[in-house]
mmCIF file of C-alpha atoms and ligand atoms in Angstrom:
data_model
loop_
_atom_site.group_PDB
_atom_site.id
_atom_site.type_symbol
_atom_site.label_atom_id
_atom_site.label_comp_id
_atom_site.label_asym_id
_atom_site.label_seq_id
_atom_site.Cartn_x
_atom_site.Cartn_y
_atom_site.Cartn_z
ATOM 1 C CA MET A 1 -79.279 70.702 -6.640
ATOM 2 C CA LYS A 2 -82.092 72.141 -8.783
ATOM 3 C CA THR A 3 -84.713 74.299 -7.137
ATOM 4 C CA TYR A 4 -88.241 74.935 -8.395
ATOM 5 C CA GLU A 5 -87.026 78.205 -9.994
ATOM 6 C CA ASP A 6 -84.747 76.199 -12.297
ATOM 7 C CA LEU A 7 -87.534 74.063 -13.689
ATOM 8 C CA GLU A 8 -89.397 74.801 -16.879
ATOM 9 C CA GLY A 9 -93.021 73.641 -16.705
ATOM 10 C CA ASP A 10 -93.079 70.590 -14.490
ATOM 11 C CA GLY A 11 -89.567 69.560 -15.495
ATOM 12 C CA GLY A 12 -90.992 66.473 -17.208
ATOM 13 C CA SER A 13 -92.112 64.957 -13.920
ATOM 14 C CA ASN A 14 -95.876 65.242 -14.543
ATOM 15 C CA ILE A 15 -96.101 66.408 -10.973
ATOM 16 C CA VAL A 16 -99.768 67.370 -11.250
ATOM 17 C CA GLY A 17 -100.601 63.906 -12.590
ATOM 18 C CA GLN A 18 -98.674 62.296 -9.756
ATOM 19 C CA VAL A 19 -100.438 64.372 -7.103
ATOM 20 C CA VAL A 20 -103.869 63.577 -8.573
ATOM 21 C CA GLN A 21 -103.028 59.869 -8.719
ATOM 22 C CA LEU A 22 -101.846 59.790 -5.114
ATOM 23 C CA GLY A 23 -104.968 61.674 -4.041
ATOM 24 C CA GLU A 24 -107.218 59.163 -5.784
ATOM 25 C CA LYS A 25 -105.349 56.240 -4.245
ATOM 26 C CA LEU A 26 -105.681 57.764 -0.784
ATOM 27 C CA ARG A 27 -109.404 58.372 -1.285
ATOM 28 C CA SER A 28 -110.072 54.804 -2.380
ATOM 29 C CA ARG A 29 -108.234 53.506 0.741
ATOM 30 C CA LEU A 30 -110.131 55.853 3.065
ATOM 31 C CA ASP A 31 -113.504 54.963 1.573
ATOM 32 C CA LYS A 32 -113.089 51.384 2.812
ATOM 33 C CA ILE A 33 -112.491 52.471 6.414
ATOM 34 C CA LYS A 34 -115.561 53.324 8.498
ATOM 35 C CA TYR A 35 -114.071 55.336 11.357
ATOM 36 C CA LYS A 36 -110.740 57.107 11.559
ATOM 37 C CA VAL A 37 -109.674 58.239 15.016
ATOM 38 C CA ALA A 38 -106.431 60.014 15.972
ATOM 39 C CA LEU A 39 -104.961 59.621 19.460
ATOM 40 C CA MET A 40 -102.829 62.523 20.589
ATOM 41 C CA SER A 41 -101.687 64.688 23.431
ATOM 42 C CA GLY A 42 -99.214 67.333 22.449
ATOM 43 C CA LYS A 43 -97.113 65.949 25.322
ATOM 44 C CA GLY A 44 -94.620 63.131 24.852
ATOM 45 C CA GLY A 45 -94.436 59.964 26.900
ATOM 46 C CA VAL A 46 -97.932 60.070 28.399
ATOM 47 C CA GLY A 47 -98.977 56.692 26.963
ATOM 48 C CA LYS A 48 -100.425 57.571 23.542
ATOM 49 C CA SER A 49 -98.996 54.497 21.826
ATOM 50 C CA SER A 50 -99.765 52.112 24.707
ATOM 51 C CA ILE A 51 -103.350 53.340 24.914
ATOM 52 C CA THR A 52 -103.761 53.238 21.121
ATOM 53 C CA ALA A 53 -102.567 49.611 21.105
ATOM 54 C CA ASN A 54 -104.890 48.608 23.933
ATOM 55 C CA ILE A 55 -107.899 50.441 22.535
ATOM 56 C CA ALA A 56 -107.228 48.561 19.279
ATOM 57 C CA SER A 57 -107.082 45.331 21.275
ATOM 58 C CA CYS A 58 -110.449 46.049 22.906
ATOM 59 C CA LEU A 59 -112.066 47.022 19.585
ATOM 60 C CA ALA A 60 -110.728 43.835 17.959
ATOM 61 C CA ASP A 61 -112.000 41.834 20.931
ATOM 62 C CA ARG A 62 -115.467 43.237 20.179
ATOM 63 C CA GLY A 63 -115.320 41.865 16.644
ATOM 64 C CA ASN A 64 -114.118 44.951 14.775
ATOM 65 C CA LYS A 65 -111.555 44.959 11.999
ATOM 66 C CA VAL A 66 -108.875 47.347 13.228
ATOM 67 C CA GLY A 67 -105.789 48.990 11.767
ATOM 68 C CA ILE A 68 -103.223 51.349 13.281
ATOM 69 C CA LEU A 69 -101.243 53.934 11.356
ATOM 70 C CA ASP A 70 -98.103 54.823 13.290
ATOM 71 C CA ALA A 71 -97.875 58.531 12.505
ATOM 72 C CA ASP A 72 -94.906 58.893 14.846
ATOM 73 C CA LEU A 73 -92.291 58.669 12.119
ATOM 74 C CA ASN A 74 -89.282 59.559 14.251
ATOM 75 C CA GLY A 75 -90.166 57.456 17.301
ATOM 76 C CA PRO A 76 -92.251 54.615 15.882
ATOM 77 C CA SER A 77 -93.433 52.175 18.532
ATOM 78 C CA ILE A 78 -96.611 50.501 17.295
ATOM 79 C CA GLY A 79 -94.765 47.642 15.539
ATOM 80 C CA HIS A 80 -92.901 46.872 18.742
ATOM 81 C CA LEU A 81 -96.080 46.952 20.832
ATOM 82 C CA LEU A 82 -97.984 44.666 18.456
ATOM 83 C CA GLY A 83 -95.207 42.154 17.848
ATOM 84 C CA VAL A 84 -94.261 43.208 14.314
ATOM 85 C CA GLY A 85 -90.545 43.941 14.118
ATOM 86 C CA ASN A 86 -88.582 45.326 11.226
ATOM 87 C CA ASP A 87 -87.543 41.783 10.266
ATOM 88 C CA VAL A 88 -91.068 41.404 8.804
ATOM 89 C CA GLN A 89 -91.072 40.615 5.072
ATOM 90 C CA LEU A 90 -93.034 43.440 3.493
ATOM 91 C CA ASP A 91 -95.226 42.177 0.720
ATOM 92 C CA MET A 92 -95.666 44.591 -2.210
ATOM 93 C CA LYS A 93 -98.662 43.595 -4.324
ATOM 94 C CA ASP A 94 -100.252 45.337 -7.332
ATOM 95 C CA ASP A 95 -102.675 47.002 -4.954
ATOM 96 C CA GLY A 96 -99.979 48.367 -2.618
ATOM 97 C CA LEU A 97 -98.008 47.369 0.397
ATOM 98 C CA GLU A 98 -99.607 44.737 2.615
ATOM 99 C CA PRO A 99 -99.805 45.978 6.220
ATOM 100 C CA GLY A 100 -98.075 44.074 9.013
ATOM 101 C CA ILE A 101 -100.401 41.816 10.971
ATOM 102 C CA GLY A 102 -99.977 42.267 14.707
ATOM 103 C CA TYR A 103 -101.582 40.591 17.718
ATOM 104 C CA GLN A 104 -105.311 39.851 17.322
ATOM 105 C CA GLY A 105 -105.028 40.404 13.568
ATOM 106 C CA ILE A 106 -104.613 44.170 13.965
ATOM 107 C CA ARG A 107 -103.204 45.638 10.737
ATOM 108 C CA ILE A 108 -100.376 48.065 11.170
ATOM 109 C CA MET A 109 -98.108 50.280 9.140
ATOM 110 C CA SER A 110 -95.148 51.896 10.786
ATOM 111 C CA MET A 111 -91.907 53.513 9.698
ATOM 112 C CA ASP A 112 -90.157 50.953 11.915
ATOM 113 C CA MET A 113 -91.148 48.169 9.503
ATOM 114 C CA LEU A 114 -89.293 49.986 6.717
ATOM 115 C CA LEU A 115 -85.990 50.382 8.566
ATOM 116 C CA LYS A 116 -83.015 48.060 8.198
ATOM 117 C CA SER A 117 -82.677 47.001 11.823
ATOM 118 C CA ALA A 118 -84.214 47.663 15.216
ATOM 119 C CA ASP A 119 -81.350 50.078 16.008
ATOM 120 C CA THR A 120 -81.701 52.091 12.779
ATOM 121 C CA PRO A 121 -82.934 55.669 13.298
ATOM 122 C CA VAL A 122 -85.030 57.506 10.732
ATOM 123 C CA MET A 123 -82.741 59.752 8.651
ATOM 124 C CA TRP A 124 -84.573 62.257 6.480
ATOM 125 C CA THR A 125 -81.524 63.482 4.625
ATOM 126 C CA ASP A 126 -77.756 63.189 4.558
ATOM 127 C CA ALA A 127 -77.451 66.896 3.895
ATOM 128 C CA ASP A 128 -75.961 68.908 6.760
ATOM 129 C CA ASP A 129 -77.884 71.991 5.718
ATOM 130 C CA ALA A 130 -81.384 70.464 5.669
ATOM 131 C CA THR A 131 -83.762 73.093 6.978
ATOM 132 C CA ALA A 132 -86.513 72.339 9.441
ATOM 133 C CA SER A 133 -89.157 73.195 6.848
ATOM 134 C CA TRP A 134 -87.634 70.821 4.296
ATOM 135 C CA VAL A 135 -87.603 67.990 6.860
ATOM 136 C CA SER A 136 -91.169 68.823 7.807
ATOM 137 C CA ILE A 137 -92.267 68.583 4.137
ATOM 138 C CA MET A 138 -90.583 65.195 3.869
ATOM 139 C CA GLU A 139 -92.351 64.050 7.034
ATOM 140 C CA SER A 140 -95.780 65.056 5.710
ATOM 141 C CA THR A 141 -95.086 63.326 2.424
ATOM 142 C CA ALA A 142 -93.970 60.149 4.192
ATOM 143 C CA THR A 143 -97.157 60.065 6.297
ATOM 144 C CA ARG A 144 -99.265 60.505 3.179
ATOM 145 C CA GLU A 145 -97.426 57.665 1.460
ATOM 146 C CA LEU A 146 -97.686 55.328 4.460
ATOM 147 C CA MET A 147 -101.422 55.978 4.483
ATOM 148 C CA ALA A 148 -102.029 55.819 0.738
ATOM 149 C CA ASP A 149 -99.632 53.036 -0.241
ATOM 150 C CA THR A 150 -100.836 50.585 2.413
ATOM 151 C CA ASN A 151 -103.505 48.160 1.352
ATOM 152 C CA TRP A 152 -105.591 48.515 4.533
ATOM 153 C CA GLY A 153 -108.583 46.749 2.996
ATOM 154 C CA GLU A 154 -111.999 47.000 4.690
ATOM 155 C CA LEU A 155 -111.651 48.276 8.261
ATOM 156 C CA ASP A 156 -114.125 49.301 10.953
ATOM 157 C CA TYR A 157 -111.542 51.448 12.732
ATOM 158 C CA LEU A 158 -108.246 53.008 11.744
ATOM 159 C CA LEU A 159 -106.480 54.413 14.802
ATOM 160 C CA ILE A 160 -103.744 56.951 14.215
ATOM 161 C CA ASP A 161 -101.006 57.017 16.838
ATOM 162 C CA MET A 162 -99.787 60.603 16.770
ATOM 163 C CA PRO A 163 -96.343 61.911 17.653
ATOM 164 C CA PRO A 164 -95.977 64.539 20.391
ATOM 165 C CA GLY A 165 -96.688 68.122 19.292
ATOM 166 C CA SER A 166 -100.009 69.871 18.804
ATOM 167 C CA ASP A 167 -99.151 70.944 15.234
ATOM 168 C CA ARG A 168 -99.108 67.413 13.822
ATOM 169 C CA ILE A 169 -102.867 67.270 13.490
ATOM 170 C CA ASP A 170 -102.734 69.699 10.505
ATOM 171 C CA ASN A 171 -101.209 67.072 8.267
ATOM 172 C CA ILE A 172 -103.530 64.262 9.373
ATOM 173 C CA ARG A 173 -106.587 66.493 8.999
ATOM 174 C CA SER A 174 -105.580 67.414 5.461
ATOM 175 C CA LEU A 175 -105.060 63.745 4.598
ATOM 176 C CA ILE A 176 -108.241 62.555 6.318
ATOM 177 C CA PRO A 177 -110.816 65.367 6.323
ATOM 178 C CA GLU A 178 -113.546 63.020 7.551
ATOM 179 C CA LEU A 179 -111.685 62.179 10.774
ATOM 180 C CA ALA A 180 -114.323 60.876 13.230
ATOM 181 C CA GLY A 181 -112.466 62.709 15.954
ATOM 182 C CA VAL A 182 -109.430 62.852 18.174
ATOM 183 C CA VAL A 183 -108.875 61.370 21.588
ATOM 184 C CA GLU A 184 -106.645 63.505 23.795
ATOM 185 C CA ILE A 185 -104.471 61.836 26.412
ATOM 186 C CA THR A 186 -102.835 63.333 29.494
ATOM 187 C CA ILE A 187 -101.327 62.229 32.752
ATOM 188 C CA PRO A 188 -102.404 64.160 35.874
ATOM 189 C CA SER A 189 -99.167 66.153 36.225
ATOM 190 C CA PRO A 190 -99.547 69.940 35.887
ATOM 191 C CA LEU A 191 -96.997 69.979 33.046
ATOM 192 C CA SER A 192 -98.857 67.396 30.983
ATOM 193 C CA GLN A 193 -102.179 69.157 31.587
ATOM 194 C CA HIS A 194 -100.571 72.430 30.493
ATOM 195 C CA ILE A 195 -99.422 70.929 27.173
ATOM 196 C CA VAL A 196 -102.555 68.914 26.401
ATOM 197 C CA THR A 197 -104.599 72.087 26.860
ATOM 198 C CA LYS A 198 -102.740 73.627 23.919
ATOM 199 C CA SER A 199 -103.552 70.594 21.812
ATOM 200 C CA ILE A 200 -107.248 70.847 22.756
ATOM 201 C CA THR A 201 -107.273 74.556 21.884
ATOM 202 C CA LYS A 202 -105.592 73.834 18.551
ATOM 203 C CA ASN A 203 -108.157 71.182 17.649
ATOM 204 C CA ASN A 204 -111.003 73.499 18.632
ATOM 205 C CA MET A 205 -109.527 76.234 16.440
ATOM 206 C CA MET A 206 -109.387 73.819 13.514
ATOM 207 C CA GLY A 207 -112.895 72.459 14.116
ATOM 208 C CA VAL A 208 -111.586 68.920 14.693
ATOM 209 C CA PRO A 209 -114.136 66.965 16.756
ATOM 210 C CA ILE A 210 -112.722 66.035 20.166
ATOM 211 C CA ILE A 211 -114.115 62.716 21.345
ATOM 212 C CA GLY A 212 -112.773 63.356 24.822
ATOM 213 C CA LEU A 213 -109.844 63.281 27.189
ATOM 214 C CA ILE A 214 -108.342 60.128 28.696
ATOM 215 C CA GLU A 215 -106.458 60.498 31.953
ATOM 216 C CA ASN A 216 -103.647 57.942 31.884
ATOM 217 C CA MET A 217 -101.608 56.883 34.914
ATOM 218 C CA ALA A 218 -104.364 58.484 36.970
ATOM 219 C CA THR A 219 -103.696 56.154 39.901
ATOM 220 C CA TYR A 220 -101.377 53.290 40.686
ATOM 221 C CA VAL A 221 -102.842 49.784 40.770
ATOM 222 C CA CYS A 222 -101.054 47.152 42.825
ATOM 223 C CA PRO A 223 -100.738 44.041 40.636
ATOM 224 C CA HIS A 224 -101.054 41.840 43.736
ATOM 225 C CA CYS A 225 -104.158 43.209 45.406
ATOM 226 C CA ASP A 226 -105.669 45.530 42.722
ATOM 227 C CA LYS A 227 -105.754 48.423 45.290
ATOM 228 C CA GLU A 228 -105.387 51.937 43.850
ATOM 229 C CA GLY A 229 -103.319 54.903 45.092
ATOM 230 C CA LYS A 230 -102.341 58.335 43.688
ATOM 231 C CA LEU A 231 -99.256 58.530 41.434
ATOM 232 C CA PHE A 232 -99.012 62.228 40.458
ATOM 233 C CA GLU A 233 -100.060 65.385 42.257
ATOM 234 C CA GLY A 234 -101.938 67.816 40.051
ATOM 235 C CA GLU A 235 -105.278 69.552 39.688
ATOM 236 C CA ASP A 236 -108.210 67.224 39.119
ATOM 237 C CA VAL A 237 -108.259 66.520 35.354
ATOM 238 C CA HIS A 238 -112.073 66.815 35.420
ATOM 239 C CA LYS A 239 -111.602 70.567 35.961
ATOM 240 C CA LEU A 240 -109.653 70.776 32.703
ATOM 241 C CA THR A 241 -112.347 68.942 30.761
ATOM 242 C CA GLU A 242 -115.011 71.217 32.265
ATOM 243 C CA ARG A 243 -113.033 74.353 31.423
ATOM 244 C CA LYS A 244 -112.439 73.217 27.827
ATOM 245 C CA GLU A 245 -115.979 71.774 27.548
ATOM 246 C CA ILE A 246 -114.910 68.343 26.361
ATOM 247 C CA PRO A 247 -115.950 64.927 27.709
ATOM 248 C CA TYR A 248 -113.778 63.117 30.275
ATOM 249 C CA ILE A 249 -113.825 59.647 28.764
ATOM 250 C CA GLY A 250 -111.416 57.478 30.689
ATOM 251 C CA LYS A 251 -109.363 57.092 33.817
ATOM 252 C CA ILE A 252 -106.632 54.529 33.247
ATOM 253 C CA PRO A 253 -104.396 53.554 36.161
ATOM 254 C CA PHE A 254 -100.639 53.093 36.062
ATOM 255 C CA ASP A 255 -100.245 49.321 35.900
ATOM 256 C CA THR A 256 -96.816 47.726 35.546
ATOM 257 C CA ARG A 257 -98.357 44.954 33.438
ATOM 258 C CA VAL A 258 -99.055 47.472 30.621
ATOM 259 C CA SER A 259 -95.351 47.659 29.774
ATOM 260 C CA GLN A 260 -94.599 44.079 30.794
ATOM 261 C CA THR A 261 -97.117 42.522 28.415
ATOM 262 C CA SER A 262 -95.646 44.304 25.397
ATOM 263 C CA GLN A 263 -92.537 42.142 25.931
ATOM 264 C CA SER A 264 -94.496 38.925 26.259
ATOM 265 C CA GLY A 265 -96.238 38.332 22.942
ATOM 266 C CA SER A 266 -99.645 39.861 23.673
ATOM 267 C CA LEU A 267 -101.424 43.084 24.395
ATOM 268 C CA PHE A 268 -102.295 44.036 27.954
ATOM 269 C CA TYR A 269 -106.023 44.301 27.305
ATOM 270 C CA SER A 270 -106.402 40.861 25.750
ATOM 271 C CA THR A 271 -104.700 39.210 28.737
ATOM 272 C CA PHE A 272 -106.072 41.345 31.580
ATOM 273 C CA ARG A 273 -109.452 42.520 30.328
ATOM 274 C CA ASP A 274 -111.061 41.723 33.709
ATOM 275 C CA SER A 275 -108.546 43.681 35.812
ATOM 276 C CA VAL A 276 -109.273 47.191 37.098
ATOM 277 C CA THR A 277 -107.082 48.609 34.305
ATOM 278 C CA GLY A 278 -108.618 46.341 31.663
ATOM 279 C CA LYS A 279 -112.112 47.517 32.658
ATOM 280 C CA ALA A 280 -110.954 51.149 32.563
ATOM 281 C CA ILE A 281 -109.739 50.671 28.973
ATOM 282 C CA ALA A 282 -113.065 49.050 28.048
ATOM 283 C CA GLU A 283 -114.959 52.008 29.525
ATOM 284 C CA ALA A 284 -112.912 54.453 27.471
ATOM 285 C CA VAL A 285 -113.670 52.376 24.364
ATOM 286 C CA ASP A 286 -117.412 52.414 25.225
ATOM 287 C CA ASN A 287 -117.255 56.200 25.320
ATOM 288 C CA ILE A 288 -115.346 56.425 22.034
ATOM 289 C CA GLN A 289 -117.790 54.108 20.270
ATOM 290 C CA ASN A 290 -120.800 55.953 21.707
ATOM 291 C CA PHE A 291 -119.433 59.288 20.511
ATOM 292 C CA ILE A 292 -118.687 58.032 17.025
ATOM 293 C CA THR A 293 -121.874 56.102 16.409
ATOM 294 C CA LYS A 294 -124.317 58.577 17.939
HETATM 295 N N1 LIG B 1 -101.174 52.960 32.122
HETATM 296 C C1 LIG B 1 -99.883 52.636 32.105
HETATM 297 N N2 LIG B 1 -99.347 51.867 33.099
HETATM 298 C C2 LIG B 1 -98.020 51.570 33.100
HETATM 299 N N3 LIG B 1 -97.153 51.974 32.179
HETATM 300 C C3 LIG B 1 -97.633 52.734 31.173
HETATM 301 C C4 LIG B 1 -99.004 53.088 31.087
HETATM 302 N N4 LIG B 1 -99.192 53.842 29.968
HETATM 303 C C5 LIG B 1 -97.984 53.925 29.402
HETATM 304 N N5 LIG B 1 -97.044 53.275 30.120
HETATM 305 C C6 LIG B 1 -95.598 53.182 29.847
HETATM 306 O O1 LIG B 1 -95.115 54.528 29.735
HETATM 307 C C7 LIG B 1 -94.101 54.600 28.746
HETATM 308 C C8 LIG B 1 -94.512 55.643 27.680
HETATM 309 O O2 LIG B 1 -95.655 55.136 26.996
HETATM 310 P P1 LIG B 1 -95.876 55.350 25.443
HETATM 311 O O3 LIG B 1 -94.656 55.051 24.669
HETATM 312 O O4 LIG B 1 -97.119 54.629 25.109
HETATM 313 O O5 LIG B 1 -96.119 56.934 25.465
HETATM 314 P P2 LIG B 1 -96.239 57.909 24.219
HETATM 315 O O6 LIG B 1 -97.103 59.042 24.676
HETATM 316 O O7 LIG B 1 -96.701 57.172 23.022
HETATM 317 O O8 LIG B 1 -94.756 58.388 24.034
HETATM 318 P P3 LIG B 1 -94.152 59.226 22.790
HETATM 319 O O9 LIG B 1 -94.567 60.641 23.021
HETATM 320 O O10 LIG B 1 -92.694 59.019 22.889
HETATM 321 O O11 LIG B 1 -94.753 58.639 21.542
HETATM 322 C C9 LIG B 1 -93.958 53.191 28.152
HETATM 323 O O12 LIG B 1 -92.877 52.564 28.792
HETATM 324 C C10 LIG B 1 -95.268 52.492 28.542
HETATM 325 O O13 LIG B 1 -95.111 51.107 28.742
HETATM 326 MG MG1 LIG B 2 -95.821 57.029 21.095
#
């Protein structure tokens, strides 16, 4: 395999031209999108993708044109949550790849849509000796391409469903410098609060605006009587938001229907908008919209 040291000039690849072209394409896509918001946590499994999907549902319900970029390349779940499997026929037009259209007309692009079957994992390389930094470069490039090659069209909101890890914001921030902000998500457990705090610190260090923190699975809601109880023991999440001086923007209960609805051809919010959990999602969306438009 050739390395950069072996190349004379750009090796005939016109690499500078290619980078400029990709940059221009990305810029013209971004210019048509009013607000770009990343949803993250640092911690895995706290409900980032489920909340992203339901916030998108609520925004679409309010008449907004919404798209979701699934930035979780190794564990993509947005297609699954919005009813777009990898059997979708991807349509490549002159202007780029047409996004998948999920429930409520939400436009999505996810690595999952590019894989052969639902069971296929993402493989970055066949090489046994691939280094972590090489894989990480390929991941950043893939995210850039998913963003730039997708014909998002005019959007009010592009939500970015982030993978776990507080370092992933670097790449998104460099792709989208005008990010309206990030929404942090935690569950009340001490471990999750510990990890999300690192993500908040990282964003503060980078000057990324933090819209606020959503507490997911804050309580348990009985689907029969709508009564709430505590699910996790842990310090009050409000104390964390006070300490880090960020807004507490949502308290979303654990509700079994959140995972059930993703199997049933709709999004939780659009079916249960009047439930306790539906109203909690709407309140979080009010806070996000107020932050962005103020
Ligand atoms: N409020 C909720 N009530 C009930 N179940 C929930 C809730 N939020 C998330 N879940 C469930 O928790 C599990 C993890 O959620 P999800 O995949 O959205 O988390 P994630 O943070 O995106 O995970 P990952 O870090 O792997 O990307 C899913 O099975 C989802 O259905
Ligand atoms: Mg996820």
